[in-house]
Amino acid sequence: MNTTLENKQDNNQIEQIEKKVKIQKPKKADFRMHAHVNPLNETLFPYPLNYNQVDWSLHYPKKFGKDPLKLYLNTLEYPITYDDQVNPDCSQSIVDFLDIGCGFGGLCFALSENYPDKYIFGMEIRGKVVNFVGEKIRALRDEGQAHNVSVIRTNTMRHLPQYIRKNSLEKIFICFPDPHFKKKNFRRRIVNPGLLSEYAYLLKPSGRIYCITDVEELHNWHVQHLEKHKMFKRIQDVEQDSAAKLIWNSTEEGQKVERNKGSKFIIVCEKV
Ligand SMILES: C[S@@+](CC[C@H](N)C(=O)[O-])C[C@H]1O[C@@H](n2cnc3c(N)ncnc32)[C@H](O)[C@@H]1O
């Protein structure tokens, strides 16, 4: 056999072996990083100027007949370029459920399984953590799952309305947000009157917002601001809401609180 033929066969064999190898799920230990990023800092990564620049076919490729194993996370490793060249069919609203500060994505994956007809989007400011969630999505997609879930690196306090359109979301989840205990840092909290107006603007009529925390003082803050806000009405029969049940235990922080036998406080409100 001549060497060119041998090389070709070797390459074929390698290709076949590579094809059979399953994409491995990432390990959390390889993706640890600082617990906090200051959300008030200037944004040093790309962001769209408006929602027409968001190409949802990058995030939910199967729906648009594209390669489901390619990742676009807006991180250094999986970058996105935002410009005006997006096909208008791909920039229409698609997200139903939004997880703000999704961390390692536990809730996103639980929602993806429990609501197969909904499109779930996790937003998270820490790049490494986003890479973990993205690589887990890719591994699951390789097994035929998780086509309805996606994640992106962004600072929701600055850029949320540049991704999401008015009256388009069914649910917003804010699970175990950073408490920012010091008074001078209250302005970093992800719930405040201005941001609540923004969340109400993005929710559909009767859309719901869910806030859960293990910090009673922060829960009181959530209750105070949500009950005062004219666009929200508190839901009393939270037990009837299947999504409220999911947020109890499916996020990584929620599981940690459970292991430590801590308390959890929840408030669910509807857009009026
Ligand atoms: C305490 S963790 C909770 C993570 C997850 N929700 C859970 O329950 O496991 C809060 C997360 O919110 C993220 N975060 C904080 N401010 C943010 C912002 N402005 N935009 C996006 N993510 C943010 C943090 O990086 C962190 O991962």
Tab-separated table of C-alpha atoms and ligand atoms in Angstrom:
chain	number	residue	atom	x	y	z
A	1	MET	CA	0.000	0.000	0.000
A	2	ASN	CA	1.450	3.404	-0.872
A	3	THR	CA	1.899	5.945	1.944
A	4	THR	CA	-0.689	8.445	0.658
A	5	LEU	CA	-3.354	5.708	0.732
A	6	GLU	CA	-2.239	4.622	4.217
A	7	ASN	CA	-2.423	8.202	5.497
A	8	LYS	CA	-5.881	8.613	4.016
A	9	GLN	CA	-7.110	5.448	5.777
A	10	ASP	CA	-5.560	6.569	9.065
A	11	ASN	CA	-7.345	9.889	8.753
A	12	ASN	CA	-10.631	8.120	7.973
A	13	GLN	CA	-10.235	5.936	11.046
A	14	ILE	CA	-9.461	8.943	13.241
A	15	GLU	CA	-12.513	10.743	11.839
A	16	GLN	CA	-14.716	7.719	12.584
A	17	ILE	CA	-13.413	7.436	16.147
A	18	GLU	CA	-13.896	11.184	16.683
A	19	LYS	CA	-17.475	10.973	15.423
A	20	LYS	CA	-18.317	8.207	17.900
A	21	VAL	CA	-16.888	10.050	20.913
A	22	LYS	CA	-19.700	11.649	22.871
A	23	ILE	CA	-19.323	15.301	23.778
A	24	GLN	CA	-18.468	15.261	27.477
A	25	LYS	CA	-20.435	17.372	29.951
A	26	PRO	CA	-18.217	20.084	31.490
A	27	LYS	CA	-17.126	19.828	35.123
A	28	LYS	CA	-18.061	22.753	37.365
A	29	ALA	CA	-14.665	22.670	39.116
A	30	ASP	CA	-13.000	23.756	35.840
A	31	PHE	CA	-15.199	26.856	35.591
A	32	ARG	CA	-14.908	28.463	39.027
A	33	MET	CA	-14.371	32.229	39.123
A	34	HIS	CA	-14.872	35.288	41.355
A	35	ALA	CA	-18.266	35.274	43.018
A	36	HIS	CA	-18.965	38.900	42.122
A	37	VAL	CA	-18.685	41.158	39.118
A	38	ASN	CA	-19.774	44.753	39.642
A	39	PRO	CA	-22.862	45.212	37.426
A	40	LEU	CA	-22.439	48.997	37.524
A	41	ASN	CA	-19.073	48.844	35.742
A	42	GLU	CA	-18.702	49.828	32.107
A	43	THR	CA	-19.387	46.906	29.732
A	44	LEU	CA	-16.163	45.572	28.242
A	45	PHE	CA	-17.738	42.898	26.066
A	46	PRO	CA	-19.967	43.224	22.969
A	47	TYR	CA	-23.678	43.964	23.160
A	48	PRO	CA	-26.331	44.658	20.513
A	49	LEU	CA	-27.399	48.270	19.997
A	50	ASN	CA	-31.015	47.115	19.752
A	51	TYR	CA	-32.980	43.855	19.542
A	52	ASN	CA	-32.955	43.861	15.726
A	53	GLN	CA	-29.261	42.981	15.985
A	54	VAL	CA	-29.953	39.797	17.946
A	55	ASP	CA	-29.826	36.684	15.776
A	56	TRP	CA	-31.851	34.034	17.628
A	57	SER	CA	-30.796	31.367	15.133
A	58	LEU	CA	-27.395	31.409	16.886
A	59	HIS	CA	-29.056	30.602	20.200
A	60	TYR	CA	-31.739	28.133	19.122
A	61	PRO	CA	-30.106	26.711	15.966
A	62	LYS	CA	-32.297	23.610	15.622
A	63	LYS	CA	-35.418	25.737	15.150
A	64	PHE	CA	-33.701	27.507	12.248
A	65	GLY	CA	-32.132	24.395	10.656
A	66	LYS	CA	-28.581	25.309	11.745
A	67	ASP	CA	-25.782	23.290	13.394
A	68	PRO	CA	-26.954	22.740	17.003
A	69	LEU	CA	-23.437	22.061	18.303
A	70	LYS	CA	-21.993	25.490	17.522
A	71	LEU	CA	-21.928	27.817	20.510
A	72	TYR	CA	-22.412	31.578	20.534
A	73	LEU	CA	-22.238	32.809	24.116
A	74	ASN	CA	-20.765	36.305	23.838
A	75	THR	CA	-17.667	35.143	25.740
A	76	LEU	CA	-14.027	35.297	24.636
A	77	GLU	CA	-14.124	31.592	23.784
A	78	TYR	CA	-17.504	31.641	21.997
A	79	PRO	CA	-17.853	35.193	20.664
A	80	ILE	CA	-20.732	36.958	18.931
A	81	THR	CA	-20.484	39.944	16.598
A	82	TYR	CA	-23.480	42.238	16.651
A	83	ASP	CA	-24.331	44.172	13.491
A	84	ASP	CA	-27.270	45.162	11.306
A	85	GLN	CA	-27.040	42.179	8.936
A	86	VAL	CA	-29.486	39.922	10.802
A	87	ASN	CA	-32.233	38.290	8.763
A	88	PRO	CA	-35.455	39.842	10.194
A	89	ASP	CA	-36.984	36.324	10.486
A	90	CYS	CA	-34.218	35.443	12.967
A	91	SER	CA	-34.503	38.570	15.096
A	92	GLN	CA	-38.203	38.231	16.001
A	93	SER	CA	-39.128	37.556	19.637
A	94	ILE	CA	-38.579	33.963	20.606
A	95	VAL	CA	-37.785	33.827	24.336
A	96	ASP	CA	-40.665	32.800	26.627
A	97	PHE	CA	-38.853	32.377	29.961
A	98	LEU	CA	-35.900	34.484	31.115
A	99	ASP	CA	-33.570	33.513	33.965
A	100	ILE	CA	-31.732	36.640	35.141
A	101	GLY	CA	-28.345	35.839	36.720
A	102	CYS	CA	-28.721	32.154	35.847
A	103	GLY	CA	-25.377	31.128	37.382
A	104	PHE	CA	-24.577	27.483	36.560
A	105	GLY	CA	-27.934	27.078	34.821
A	106	GLY	CA	-29.740	24.540	37.037
A	107	LEU	CA	-33.092	26.272	36.597
A	108	CYS	CA	-32.628	26.710	32.825
A	109	PHE	CA	-32.099	22.955	32.434
A	110	ALA	CA	-35.074	22.111	34.671
A	111	LEU	CA	-37.306	24.514	32.704
A	112	SER	CA	-36.066	23.096	29.410
A	113	GLU	CA	-37.149	19.591	30.485
A	114	ASN	CA	-40.427	20.614	32.107
A	115	TYR	CA	-41.540	23.050	29.396
A	116	PRO	CA	-40.406	21.476	26.103
A	117	ASP	CA	-42.559	23.903	24.063
A	118	LYS	CA	-41.085	27.030	25.617
A	119	TYR	CA	-37.848	28.828	24.767
A	120	ILE	CA	-35.678	29.458	27.810
A	121	PHE	CA	-32.880	32.013	27.970
A	122	GLY	CA	-30.330	32.381	30.757
A	123	MET	CA	-28.440	35.638	31.159
A	124	GLU	CA	-25.297	35.720	33.266
A	125	ILE	CA	-22.519	38.286	33.662
A	126	ARG	CA	-19.618	35.911	34.487
A	127	GLY	CA	-17.998	34.616	31.311
A	128	LYS	CA	-16.555	31.352	32.659
A	129	VAL	CA	-19.871	30.405	34.218
A	130	VAL	CA	-21.618	31.108	30.907
A	131	ASN	CA	-19.102	28.834	29.157
A	132	PHE	CA	-19.968	26.052	31.606
A	133	VAL	CA	-23.707	26.378	30.899
A	134	GLY	CA	-23.090	26.658	27.155
A	135	GLU	CA	-20.855	23.580	27.043
A	136	LYS	CA	-23.411	21.625	29.051
A	137	ILE	CA	-26.113	22.687	26.577
A	138	ARG	CA	-23.908	21.472	23.716
A	139	ALA	CA	-23.323	18.086	25.393
A	140	LEU	CA	-27.078	17.688	25.953
A	141	ARG	CA	-27.870	18.750	22.383
A	142	ASP	CA	-25.480	16.049	21.198
A	143	GLU	CA	-27.862	13.635	22.981
A	144	GLY	CA	-30.903	15.244	21.334
A	145	GLN	CA	-31.951	17.405	24.295
A	146	ALA	CA	-31.774	21.091	25.331
A	147	HIS	CA	-32.655	22.576	21.944
A	148	ASN	CA	-35.028	25.018	23.660
A	149	VAL	CA	-32.504	26.483	26.085
A	150	SER	CA	-29.694	28.940	25.571
A	151	VAL	CA	-27.425	31.207	27.583
A	152	ILE	CA	-25.558	34.421	27.014
A	153	ARG	CA	-23.014	36.580	28.752
A	154	THR	CA	-24.465	39.959	29.433
A	155	ASN	CA	-25.134	42.484	32.155
A	156	THR	CA	-28.927	42.535	32.451
A	157	MET	CA	-28.832	45.749	34.498
A	158	ARG	CA	-27.472	47.542	31.463
A	159	HIS	CA	-28.501	45.612	28.363
A	160	LEU	CA	-31.732	43.662	28.883
A	161	PRO	CA	-33.985	45.761	26.571
A	162	GLN	CA	-31.353	45.483	23.836
A	163	TYR	CA	-32.136	41.744	23.665
A	164	ILE	CA	-35.775	41.387	24.662
A	165	ARG	CA	-38.816	43.093	23.139
A	166	LYS	CA	-41.690	44.793	24.887
A	167	ASN	CA	-44.604	42.533	26.023
A	168	SER	CA	-42.810	39.372	24.912
A	169	LEU	CA	-41.888	37.323	28.005
A	170	GLU	CA	-44.153	34.925	29.890
A	171	LYS	CA	-41.930	34.565	32.913
A	172	ILE	CA	-38.906	36.202	34.509
A	173	PHE	CA	-36.948	34.343	37.198
A	174	ILE	CA	-34.605	35.983	39.683
A	175	CYS	CA	-33.212	33.216	41.849
A	176	PHE	CA	-30.934	33.747	44.827
A	177	PRO	CA	-29.599	37.090	43.560
A	178	ASP	CA	-26.525	38.645	45.159
A	179	PRO	CA	-27.836	40.324	48.360
A	180	HIS	CA	-25.432	43.322	48.412
A	181	PHE	CA	-25.838	43.814	52.147
A	182	LYS	CA	-24.162	47.212	52.487
A	183	LYS	CA	-26.462	50.202	52.074
A	184	LYS	CA	-24.058	51.880	49.649
A	185	ASN	CA	-24.356	48.787	47.401
A	186	PHE	CA	-28.167	48.557	47.357
A	187	ARG	CA	-28.042	50.177	43.904
A	188	ARG	CA	-26.360	46.995	42.629
A	189	ARG	CA	-29.418	44.906	43.544
A	190	ILE	CA	-31.165	43.323	40.558
A	191	VAL	CA	-34.574	44.357	41.940
A	192	ASN	CA	-35.267	48.075	42.324
A	193	PRO	CA	-38.150	50.329	41.209
A	194	GLY	CA	-36.524	51.276	37.883
A	195	LEU	CA	-35.582	47.708	36.961
A	196	LEU	CA	-39.059	46.466	37.971
A	197	SER	CA	-40.560	48.916	35.459
A	198	GLU	CA	-38.233	47.442	32.851
A	199	TYR	CA	-39.241	43.861	33.749
A	200	ALA	CA	-42.932	44.849	33.565
A	201	TYR	CA	-42.346	46.441	30.145
A	202	LEU	CA	-40.797	43.198	28.821
A	203	LEU	CA	-43.422	40.847	30.306
A	204	LYS	CA	-46.642	40.002	28.470
A	205	PRO	CA	-49.875	41.032	30.199
A	206	SER	CA	-50.403	38.494	33.027
A	207	GLY	CA	-46.756	37.454	32.694
A	208	ARG	CA	-45.119	36.516	35.986
A	209	ILE	CA	-41.992	37.458	37.878
A	210	TYR	CA	-40.505	35.065	40.453
A	211	CYS	CA	-38.020	36.152	43.135
A	212	ILE	CA	-36.546	33.654	45.567
A	213	THR	CA	-33.810	34.193	48.150
A	214	ASP	CA	-32.478	32.702	51.363
A	215	VAL	CA	-31.824	36.178	52.825
A	216	GLU	CA	-34.889	37.395	54.715
A	217	GLU	CA	-33.809	41.037	54.560
A	218	LEU	CA	-33.514	40.811	50.757
A	219	HIS	CA	-36.909	39.100	50.544
A	220	ASN	CA	-38.417	42.019	52.490
A	221	TRP	CA	-36.809	44.346	49.938
A	222	HIS	CA	-38.375	42.316	47.071
A	223	VAL	CA	-41.790	42.366	48.767
A	224	GLN	CA	-41.581	46.088	49.530
A	225	HIS	CA	-40.707	47.077	45.954
A	226	LEU	CA	-42.976	44.595	44.158
A	227	GLU	CA	-46.028	45.363	46.311
A	228	LYS	CA	-45.492	49.096	45.818
A	229	HIS	CA	-45.101	48.824	42.030
A	230	LYS	CA	-48.234	49.731	40.071
A	231	MET	CA	-47.561	47.198	37.290
A	232	PHE	CA	-47.437	44.138	39.584
A	233	LYS	CA	-49.999	42.242	41.631
A	234	ARG	CA	-48.842	39.633	44.180
A	235	ILE	CA	-49.992	36.027	43.616
A	236	GLN	CA	-51.193	34.406	46.831
A	237	ASP	CA	-51.661	30.757	45.786
A	238	VAL	CA	-48.010	30.229	44.852
A	239	GLU	CA	-48.407	26.448	45.477
A	240	GLN	CA	-50.607	26.246	42.350
A	241	ASP	CA	-47.815	27.576	40.152
A	242	SER	CA	-45.678	24.745	38.730
A	243	ALA	CA	-42.764	27.052	37.881
A	244	ALA	CA	-42.665	28.302	41.485
A	245	LYS	CA	-42.202	24.684	42.589
A	246	LEU	CA	-39.256	24.299	40.220
A	247	ILE	CA	-37.326	27.326	41.451
A	248	TRP	CA	-37.372	25.968	44.987
A	249	ASN	CA	-34.699	23.363	44.391
A	250	SER	CA	-33.390	23.332	40.839
A	251	THR	CA	-30.844	26.140	41.006
A	252	GLU	CA	-27.367	25.466	42.362
A	253	GLU	CA	-27.757	28.123	45.065
A	254	GLY	CA	-31.153	26.703	46.052
A	255	GLN	CA	-29.614	23.245	46.439
A	256	LYS	CA	-26.799	24.674	48.555
A	257	VAL	CA	-29.336	26.349	50.870
A	258	GLU	CA	-31.202	23.020	51.087
A	259	ARG	CA	-28.018	21.137	52.055
A	260	ASN	CA	-27.320	23.732	54.758
A	261	LYS	CA	-30.955	23.498	55.947
A	262	GLY	CA	-31.444	27.234	55.378
A	263	SER	CA	-34.758	29.058	54.871
A	264	LYS	CA	-36.095	30.158	51.496
A	265	PHE	CA	-38.419	33.073	50.784
A	266	ILE	CA	-40.380	33.491	47.591
A	267	ILE	CA	-42.593	36.114	46.010
A	268	VAL	CA	-44.467	35.688	42.715
A	269	CYS	CA	-46.209	38.625	41.027
A	270	GLU	CA	-48.272	39.032	37.892
A	271	LYS	CA	-48.088	41.954	35.494
A	272	VAL	CA	-51.374	43.855	35.603
B	1	LIG	C1	-25.861	34.095	43.782
B	1	LIG	S1	-25.834	33.748	42.110
B	1	LIG	C2	-27.317	32.804	41.802
B	1	LIG	C3	-27.214	31.979	40.552
B	1	LIG	C4	-28.450	31.155	40.211
B	1	LIG	N1	-29.585	31.989	39.934
B	1	LIG	C5	-28.756	30.164	41.308
B	1	LIG	O1	-29.781	30.341	41.994
B	1	LIG	O2	-27.981	29.211	41.475
B	1	LIG	C6	-26.271	35.287	41.327
B	1	LIG	C7	-25.814	35.313	39.885
B	1	LIG	O3	-26.255	36.495	39.242
B	1	LIG	C8	-25.221	36.933	38.378
B	1	LIG	N2	-25.429	38.371	38.137
B	1	LIG	C9	-25.342	39.354	39.067
B	1	LIG	N3	-25.613	40.546	38.494
B	1	LIG	C10	-25.885	40.298	37.188
B	1	LIG	C11	-26.219	41.130	36.094
B	1	LIG	N4	-26.343	42.439	36.238
B	1	LIG	N5	-26.417	40.562	34.888
B	1	LIG	C12	-26.303	39.213	34.744
B	1	LIG	N6	-25.975	38.382	35.751
B	1	LIG	C13	-25.769	38.913	36.950
B	1	LIG	C14	-23.956	36.621	39.142
B	1	LIG	O4	-22.814	36.558	38.342
B	1	LIG	C15	-24.305	35.274	39.765
B	1	LIG	O5	-23.951	34.187	38.942
